[in-house]
């Protein structure tokens, strides 16, 4: 070989070696340089599931993502992806999350303290008007939802990056975009607590509470910048892939109502800056607008709709496959990129300490007594979230958060509890209304003022007032005796006026007498709470009053009476929902004795029990109830008679229409979930059999009544609403309307 050819051949050797040898790392391939790619993800509620479809196509095309900025739902998807979660993992999370549940601040009823469970059986609406005791002001909560449950969900999925404070240190550098509600400008969040930043980005005003962060009050980023193109550009992106899933504006013919007008204003508000951001895109950038239309709306958080959104997003990305292929990297380089952003395997941390940041008037012990995380044990997220729920269920807190921190080589859990900023004391209202075919109507309007905490152990003072058929006023003080609320005492006093009608048996047309019973007195009680599922109590009741005959048979007179009683009661309540239960038990058993030595006019005993079991299968809910109360010797005075009548308590008859020495009821109920979306709506029916009897010997099948009802129930954000029709034997019919009141009276 000639020397010149040999020299050329030697020059070609490195080239052949390079072609035959795969690249081990991007760092070792110093000659390789590619443009950096930034991903801008817009907000749009449930439509944001389309972002996952886009990400899936980018991965298929070997397109690396160097920067991510997201707004609202885009910040959720972007933040999870930047933390190291895969597309499949995020998709599964979207399906698994019970969105209708987290868009509520109510803790699972099973986790609420027993004191708060009792409140459910009043007819007060769920929403409470706050009272600032220090300033003497009446305030509404800053939003319908404080985001307590949503925060827990975010922290669970973002736990592997809980120690990251600089968002550039995530697997992919990330920015969450929120809006400073004071200035109206975009707030680009690049550091701090990641779950809080994401929650701020999607805090829709008036729906989700604003987030205090970096001395700013932050709300949904869509107001100021719904498509953060400029943000990823400032992060360093040479090329931007922008995904716009924002809700389109309505056409002229579609604007027909005030709600349509509000939706249009919202769309226009977010659209203005979005158009500016889109206009900034260059020929190198890629704009993807998935054709969601009205197939997936911003509120379609049902799993089926979310998966449909993913598919539409995937189709939208594939429509730009020619543009996107220009951004692809070689398979070997993409493998190296994927390894570089893969999160390291993280062992479950062992907790060395628990620290409390208590911003309330309650003692630290009230909080720590409900925390079961023990130093020296591995972190159990399920138990920790249950602990957080029990703390939040004290009903004093605006938020209860946790974070995992590293300090001096030790891992600890920090629990931050912030008192309600709008006031821990509360005012509630309620309404019940019914009308029967006999011309009887029944209505009550009630209000309750609850002042809490009265002290560091969460004592509370409540005053309840009612006008209508049963006017009353009652005030009581409730005091836990230990931080865990195992033991308690309470004392109350009040006045009530109610009507008692005496019939000839169960003949609704043969009323013998009508009395108006007024009584005034006090009640002293104490007992032990059995966790949050039950209670044993001992109470002393002392009343004085009179029963005035308003109509009826001559020979029945006005009655003055004194009452003095001791009562021992066991109460159990594990229902998941008091108005629309799908699982659990509710019941009581008690014994009561009246004695002249206690201040009563006569000696007698009474006892009673009730047991209700709820279950479900799919969208079908059902429950059964057995109830009885009685006086063994048939000698209880008028004021101690038991009553039945009203919706689901012998439907078709008036409220408490029948009164007697004994009362019993068997009831079966069925409800069907209409699956209407975020507002749970049910149609249902009851079948009832029972009666009220003056003598124990009168209790029989023949002396009982069949009744039933049909109803529509809606579980609204302020409480349950019922519209029902009832029918009882003898052609008795009734129409019932309740706001805030469940129909389970026992």
Coordinates of N, CA, C and O in Angstrom, one line a residue, residues 457-592:
X457 N -58.4 22.8 75.8 CA -58.9 21.4 75.6 C -60.1 21.4 74.7 O -60.7 20.3 74.5
X458 N -60.4 22.5 74.0 CA -61.4 22.5 73.0 C -62.8 22.4 73.6 O -63.7 21.9 73.0
X459 N -63.0 23.1 74.7 CA -64.4 23.2 75.2 C -65.2 24.1 74.3 O -64.6 25.0 73.6
X460 N -66.5 23.9 74.3 CA -67.3 24.7 73.4 C -68.7 25.0 74.1 O -69.2 24.3 74.9
X461 N -69.2 26.1 73.7 CA -70.5 26.6 74.2 C -71.4 26.8 73.0 O -71.1 27.6 72.0
X462 N -72.5 26.1 73.0 CA -73.5 26.2 71.9 C -74.8 26.7 72.4 O -75.3 26.2 73.4
X463 N -75.4 27.6 71.6 CA -76.8 28.0 71.8 C -77.6 27.8 70.6 O -77.3 28.2 69.5
X464 N -78.7 27.0 70.7 CA -79.6 26.7 69.6 C -80.9 27.3 69.9 O -81.5 27.2 70.9
X465 N -81.5 28.0 68.8 CA -82.8 28.6 68.9 C -83.6 28.2 67.7 O -83.1 28.0 66.6
X466 N -84.9 28.1 67.9 CA -85.8 27.6 66.8 C -87.1 28.3 66.9 O -87.6 28.5 68.0
X467 N -87.7 28.7 65.8 CA -89.0 29.2 65.7 C -89.8 28.3 64.8 O -89.2 27.7 63.9
X468 N -91.1 28.2 65.0 CA -91.9 27.4 64.1 C -92.9 26.6 65.0 O -93.4 27.1 66.0
X469 N -93.1 25.3 64.6 CA -94.0 24.5 65.3 C -93.5 24.1 66.7 O -94.3 23.8 67.6
X470 N -92.2 24.0 66.8 CA -91.6 23.6 68.0 C -90.5 24.7 68.4 O -89.3 24.4 68.3
X471 N -91.0 25.8 68.9 CA -90.0 26.9 69.3 C -89.2 26.4 70.5 O -89.7 25.7 71.4
X472 N -88.0 26.7 70.5 CA -87.1 26.4 71.6 C -85.9 27.2 71.7 O -85.5 27.9 70.7
X473 N -85.3 27.2 72.8 CA -83.9 27.8 73.0 C -83.2 27.0 74.0 O -83.8 26.6 75.1
X474 N -82.0 26.6 73.7 CA -81.2 25.7 74.5 C -79.8 26.1 74.4 O -79.2 26.3 73.3
X475 N -79.1 26.1 75.6 CA -77.7 26.5 75.6 C -77.0 25.4 76.4 O -77.5 24.9 77.4
X476 N -75.8 25.0 76.0 CA -75.0 24.0 76.7 C -73.5 24.3 76.6 O -73.1 24.9 75.6
X477 N -72.8 23.8 77.6 CA -71.4 23.9 77.6 C -70.8 22.4 77.6 O -71.2 21.6 78.4
X478 N -69.9 22.2 76.6 CA -69.3 20.9 76.5 C -67.8 21.0 76.8 O -67.1 21.8 76.2
X479 N -67.3 20.1 77.7 CA -65.9 20.2 78.1 C -65.2 18.9 78.1 O -65.5 18.0 78.9
X480 N -64.3 18.7 77.1 CA -63.4 17.5 77.3 C -62.5 17.6 78.5 O -62.1 18.7 78.9
X481 N -62.2 16.4 79.1 CA -61.5 16.4 80.4 C -60.0 16.0 80.2 O -59.2 16.0 81.1
X482 N -59.6 15.7 78.9 CA -58.3 15.3 78.6 C -58.0 15.7 77.2 O -58.9 15.9 76.4
X483 N -56.7 15.8 76.8 CA -56.4 16.2 75.4 C -57.0 15.3 74.3 O -57.4 15.8 73.2
X484 N -57.1 14.0 74.6 CA -57.7 13.1 73.6 C -59.2 13.0 73.6 O -59.8 12.3 72.8
X485 N -59.8 13.7 74.5 CA -61.3 13.8 74.6 C -61.9 12.4 75.0 O -63.0 12.1 74.5
X486 N -61.2 11.7 75.8 CA -61.7 10.4 76.2 C -62.9 10.6 77.1 O -64.0 9.9 77.0
X487 N -62.8 11.5 78.1 CA -63.8 11.8 79.1 C -64.3 13.2 78.9 O -63.6 14.1 78.4
X488 N -65.6 13.4 79.2 CA -66.2 14.7 79.0 C -67.3 15.0 80.0 O -67.8 14.0 80.6
X489 N -67.6 16.2 80.2 CA -68.8 16.6 80.9 C -69.5 17.7 80.1 O -68.9 18.4 79.3
X490 N -70.8 17.8 80.2 CA -71.5 18.9 79.6 C -72.7 19.3 80.5 O -73.3 18.4 81.3
X491 N -73.1 20.5 80.4 CA -74.2 21.0 81.1 C -75.0 21.9 80.2 O -74.5 22.7 79.5
X492 N -76.4 21.8 80.3 CA -77.2 22.7 79.5 C -78.5 23.0 80.1 O -78.9 22.4 81.1
X493 N -79.1 24.1 79.6 CA -80.4 24.5 80.1 C -81.2 25.1 79.0 O -80.6 25.7 78.0
X494 N -82.6 25.0 79.0 CA -83.3 25.6 78.0 C -84.8 25.4 78.1 O -85.3 24.9 79.2
X495 N -85.5 25.9 77.1 CA -87.0 25.8 77.1 C -87.5 25.3 75.7 O -86.9 25.6 74.7
X496 N -88.5 24.5 75.7 CA -89.1 24.0 74.4 C -90.6 24.0 74.6 O -91.1 23.7 75.6
X497 N -91.3 24.3 73.5 CA -92.7 24.1 73.4 C -93.0 23.2 72.2 O -92.6 23.4 71.1
X498 N -93.8 22.2 72.5 CA -94.1 21.2 71.4 C -95.6 20.8 71.6 O -96.2 20.9 72.6
X499 N -96.1 20.2 70.5 CA -97.5 19.8 70.5 C -97.5 18.3 70.6 O -96.8 17.5 70.0
X500 N -98.5 17.8 71.4 CA -98.7 16.3 71.6 C -100.2 16.1 71.4 O -101.1 16.7 72.0
X501 N -100.4 15.1 70.5 CA -101.8 14.8 70.1 C -102.1 13.3 70.5 O -101.3 12.4 70.2
X502 N -103.2 13.2 71.2 CA -103.6 11.9 71.7 C -104.7 11.3 70.8 O -105.7 12.0 70.6
X503 N -104.6 10.1 70.3 CA -105.5 9.5 69.4 C -106.2 8.3 70.1 O -105.7 7.7 71.0
X504 N -107.3 7.9 69.5 CA -107.9 6.7 69.8 C -107.2 5.6 69.0 O -107.6 5.3 67.8
X505 N -106.2 5.0 69.6 CA -105.4 4.0 68.9 C -104.6 4.7 67.8 O -104.1 5.8 68.0
X506 N -104.6 4.1 66.6 CA -103.9 4.7 65.5 C -104.9 5.3 64.4 O -104.5 5.4 63.2
X507 N -106.0 5.6 64.8 CA -107.0 6.2 63.9 C -106.7 7.7 63.8 O -107.0 8.5 64.7
X508 N -106.1 8.1 62.7 CA -105.6 9.4 62.5 C -106.8 10.4 62.4 O -106.5 11.6 62.6
X509 N -108.0 10.0 62.2 CA -109.1 10.9 62.2 C -109.8 11.0 63.5 O -110.8 11.7 63.6
X510 N -109.3 10.4 64.5 CA -110.0 10.4 65.8 C -109.1 10.9 66.9 O -108.8 10.2 67.9
X511 N -108.8 12.2 66.8 CA -107.9 12.8 67.9 C -108.8 13.1 69.1 O -109.8 13.7 69.0
X512 N -108.3 12.6 70.2 CA -109.0 12.8 71.5 C -108.7 14.2 72.1 O -109.6 14.8 72.7
X513 N -107.4 14.6 72.0 CA -107.0 15.8 72.6 C -105.7 16.3 72.0 O -104.9 15.5 71.5
X514 N -105.6 17.6 72.0 CA -104.3 18.3 71.6 C -103.8 19.1 72.7 O -104.5 19.9 73.3
X515 N -102.5 18.9 73.0 CA -101.9 19.6 74.1 C -100.7 20.4 73.6 O -100.0 20.0 72.6
X516 N -100.5 21.5 74.2 CA -99.3 22.3 74.0 C -98.4 22.2 75.2 O -98.8 22.6 76.3
X517 N -97.3 21.5 75.1 CA -96.4 21.2 76.2 C -95.2 22.1 76.3 O -94.4 22.2 75.3
X518 N -95.1 22.9 77.3 CA -94.0 23.8 77.6 C -93.2 23.3 78.7 O -93.8 22.9 79.8
X519 N -91.9 23.2 78.6 CA -91.0 22.7 79.7 C -89.7 23.5 79.7 O -89.2 23.9 78.6
X520 N -89.3 23.8 80.9 CA -88.0 24.5 81.1 C -87.2 23.7 82.1 O -87.7 23.2 83.1
X521 N -85.9 23.6 81.8 CA -85.1 22.8 82.8 C -83.6 22.8 82.4 O -83.1 23.6 81.6
X522 N -82.9 21.8 83.0 CA -81.5 21.7 82.8 C -81.1 20.2 82.7 O -81.9 19.3 83.0
X523 N -79.9 20.0 82.1 CA -79.4 18.7 81.9 C -77.9 18.7 82.3 O -77.2 19.5 81.8
X524 N -77.5 17.8 83.1 CA -76.1 17.6 83.5 C -75.7 16.2 83.0 O -76.4 15.2 83.3
X525 N -74.6 16.1 82.3 CA -74.2 14.8 81.8 C -72.7 14.7 81.8 O -71.9 15.6 81.9
X526 N -72.2 13.5 81.8 CA -70.8 13.1 81.6 C -70.7 11.7 81.1 O -71.6 11.0 81.0
X527 N -69.5 11.4 80.6 CA -69.3 10.1 80.0 C -68.0 9.9 79.4 O -67.0 10.7 79.6
X528 N -67.9 8.8 78.7 CA -66.7 8.4 78.0 C -67.0 8.2 76.5 O -67.9 7.5 76.1
X529 N -66.2 8.9 75.7 CA -66.2 8.7 74.2 C -65.4 7.4 73.9 O -64.3 7.2 74.3
X530 N -66.0 6.6 73.1 CA -65.4 5.3 72.7 C -64.8 5.5 71.3 O -65.3 5.2 70.3
X531 N -63.6 6.2 71.4 CA -63.0 6.6 70.1 C -63.9 7.6 69.4 O -64.5 8.4 70.1
X532 N -64.0 7.4 68.1 CA -65.0 8.3 67.4 C -66.2 7.5 66.9 O -66.9 8.0 66.1
X533 N -66.4 6.3 67.4 CA -67.5 5.4 67.0 C -68.6 5.3 68.0 O -69.7 4.9 67.6
X534 N -68.4 5.7 69.2 CA -69.5 5.5 70.2 C -69.3 6.3 71.5 O -68.3 7.1 71.6
X535 N -70.3 6.2 72.4 CA -70.2 7.0 73.6 C -71.1 6.3 74.6 O -72.2 5.8 74.3
X536 N -70.6 6.3 75.9 CA -71.4 5.9 77.1 C -71.6 7.2 77.9 O -70.6 7.8 78.2
X537 N -72.9 7.5 78.3 CA -73.1 8.7 79.0 C -74.1 8.4 80.1 O -75.0 7.5 80.0
X538 N -74.0 9.2 81.2 CA -74.9 9.2 82.3 C -75.4 10.6 82.5 O -74.6 11.6 82.6
X539 N -76.7 10.8 82.5 CA -77.2 12.2 82.5 C -78.3 12.3 83.6 O -79.1 11.4 83.8
X540 N -78.4 13.5 84.2 CA -79.5 13.9 85.1 C -80.3 15.0 84.4 O -79.7 16.0 84.0
X541 N -81.6 14.8 84.3 CA -82.5 15.9 83.7 C -83.5 16.3 84.7 O -84.1 15.5 85.4
X542 N -83.6 17.6 84.8 CA -84.6 18.2 85.7 C -85.4 19.3 85.0 O -84.8 20.3 84.5
X543 N -86.7 19.1 84.8 CA -87.6 20.0 84.1 C -88.8 20.3 84.9 O -89.3 19.5 85.7
X544 N -89.4 21.5 84.7 CA -90.7 21.9 85.2 C -91.5 22.4 83.9 O -90.9 22.9 83.0
X545 N -92.8 22.1 84.0 CA -93.6 22.6 82.8 C -95.0 22.4 83.0 O -95.5 22.1 84.1
X546 N -95.7 22.7 81.9 CA -97.2 22.5 81.9 C -97.7 22.1 80.5 O -97.0 22.4 79.5
X547 N -98.7 21.3 80.5 CA -99.4 20.8 79.3 C -100.7 21.4 79.3 O -101.6 21.1 80.1
X548 N -101.0 22.3 78.3 CA -102.2 23.0 78.2 C -103.1 22.4 77.1 O -102.6 22.2 76.0
X549 N -104.3 22.1 77.5 CA -105.2 21.5 76.6 C -105.7 22.5 75.6 O -106.3 23.5 76.0
X550 N -105.4 22.4 74.3 CA -105.9 23.3 73.3 C -107.1 22.9 72.6 O -107.9 23.7 72.1
X551 N -107.4 21.6 72.5 CA -108.6 21.1 72.0 C -108.8 19.6 72.4 O -107.8 18.9 72.7
X552 N -110.0 19.1 72.5 CA -110.2 17.7 72.8 C -111.4 17.5 73.7 O -112.2 18.3 74.0
X553 N -111.5 16.2 74.1 CA -112.6 15.7 74.9 C -112.6 16.4 76.3 O -111.6 16.6 76.9
X554 N -113.9 16.7 76.7 CA -114.1 17.3 78.0 C -113.7 16.3 79.0 O -114.0 15.1 78.9
X555 N -113.1 16.7 80.1 CA -112.6 15.7 81.1 C -111.1 15.6 81.2 O -110.6 15.2 82.2
X556 N -110.4 16.0 80.0 CA -109.0 16.0 80.0 C -108.6 17.5 80.4 O -109.1 18.4 79.8
X557 N -107.7 17.6 81.3 CA -107.4 18.9 81.9 C -106.0 19.4 81.6 O -105.2 18.6 81.1
X558 N -105.7 20.7 81.9 CA -104.4 21.2 81.9 C -103.5 20.5 82.9 O -104.1 20.1 84.0
X559 N -102.3 20.3 82.7 CA -101.4 19.6 83.6 C -100.2 20.4 83.9 O -99.5 20.9 83.0
X560 N -99.8 20.5 85.2 CA -98.5 21.0 85.6 C -97.6 19.8 86.0 O -98.1 18.9 86.7
X561 N -96.4 19.9 85.7 CA -95.5 18.7 86.0 C -94.1 19.1 86.4 O -93.6 20.2 86.0
X562 N -93.5 18.2 87.1 CA -92.1 18.2 87.4 C -91.4 16.9 86.9 O -92.0 15.8 87.1
X563 N -90.3 17.0 86.4 CA -89.5 15.9 85.9 C -88.2 15.8 86.5 O -87.4 16.8 86.6
X564 N -87.8 14.6 87.0 CA -86.5 14.4 87.5 C -86.0 13.0 87.1 O -86.6 12.0 87.6
X565 N -85.0 12.9 86.3 CA -84.6 11.6 85.7 C -83.1 11.4 85.7 O -82.3 12.3 85.6
X566 N -82.8 10.1 85.7 CA -81.4 9.6 85.4 C -81.5 8.7 84.2 O -82.4 7.9 84.1
X567 N -80.5 8.9 83.3 CA -80.5 8.1 82.1 C -79.1 7.6 81.8 O -78.1 8.4 81.8
X568 N -79.0 6.3 81.5 CA -77.7 5.7 81.1 C -77.9 5.3 79.7 O -78.9 4.6 79.3
X569 N -77.0 5.7 78.8 CA -77.2 5.5 77.3 C -75.9 5.1 76.7 O -74.8 5.6 77.0
X570 N -76.0 4.2 75.8 CA -74.9 3.8 74.9 C -75.3 4.2 73.5 O -76.4 3.8 73.0
X571 N -74.4 4.9 72.8 CA -74.7 5.4 71.4 C -73.6 4.9 70.5 O -72.4 4.9 70.9
X572 N -73.9 4.5 69.3 CA -73.0 4.0 68.4 C -73.3 4.6 67.0 O -74.5 4.7 66.6
X573 N -72.3 5.0 66.3 CA -72.5 5.7 65.0 C -71.2 5.5 64.1 O -70.2 6.1 64.4
X574 N -71.3 4.6 63.1 CA -70.2 4.4 62.2 C -70.6 4.6 60.8 O -69.9 4.2 59.8
X575 N -71.8 5.3 60.6 CA -72.2 5.6 59.2 C -71.3 6.4 58.5 O -70.7 7.4 59.0
X576 N -71.1 6.1 57.2 CA -70.2 7.0 56.4 C -70.8 8.3 55.9 O -70.2 9.3 55.6
X577 N -72.2 8.3 55.9 CA -72.9 9.5 55.5 C -74.3 9.4 56.2 O -75.0 8.4 56.0
X578 N -74.6 10.4 57.0 CA -75.8 10.3 57.7 C -77.1 10.5 56.9 O -78.1 9.9 57.2
X579 N -77.0 11.2 55.7 CA -78.2 11.4 54.9 C -78.3 10.3 53.8 O -79.4 9.8 53.5
X580 N -77.1 9.8 53.3 CA -77.1 8.8 52.2 C -76.1 7.8 52.5 O -75.1 7.6 51.9
X581 N -76.3 7.0 53.6 CA -75.3 6.0 54.0 C -75.2 4.8 53.1 O -76.2 4.3 52.6
X582 N -73.9 4.4 52.9 CA -73.7 3.2 52.1 C -73.0 2.1 52.9 O -72.9 1.0 52.4
X583 N -72.6 2.5 54.1 CA -72.0 1.4 55.0 C -72.1 2.0 56.4 O -72.2 3.2 56.7
X584 N -72.0 1.0 57.4 CA -71.9 1.4 58.8 C -73.2 1.1 59.6 O -74.2 0.6 59.1
X585 N -73.1 1.4 60.9 CA -74.2 1.2 61.8 C -74.5 2.5 62.5 O -73.7 3.4 62.6
X586 N -75.7 2.6 63.0 CA -76.2 3.6 63.9 C -77.2 3.0 64.9 O -78.1 2.3 64.5
X587 N -77.0 3.4 66.1 CA -78.0 2.8 67.1 C -77.7 3.4 68.5 O -76.8 4.1 68.8
X588 N -78.7 3.0 69.3 CA -78.6 3.4 70.8 C -79.3 2.4 71.6 O -80.2 1.7 71.1
X589 N -79.0 2.4 72.9 CA -79.8 1.6 73.9 C -79.7 2.4 75.2 O -78.6 2.9 75.5
X590 N -80.8 2.5 75.9 CA -80.8 3.3 77.1 C -81.8 2.8 78.1 O -82.7 2.1 77.7
X591 N -81.6 3.1 79.3 CA -82.5 2.9 80.4 C -82.7 4.2 81.1 O -81.7 4.9 81.4
X592 N -83.9 4.6 81.5 CA -84.2 5.8 82.2 C -85.1 5.6 83.3 O -86.1 4.8 83.2

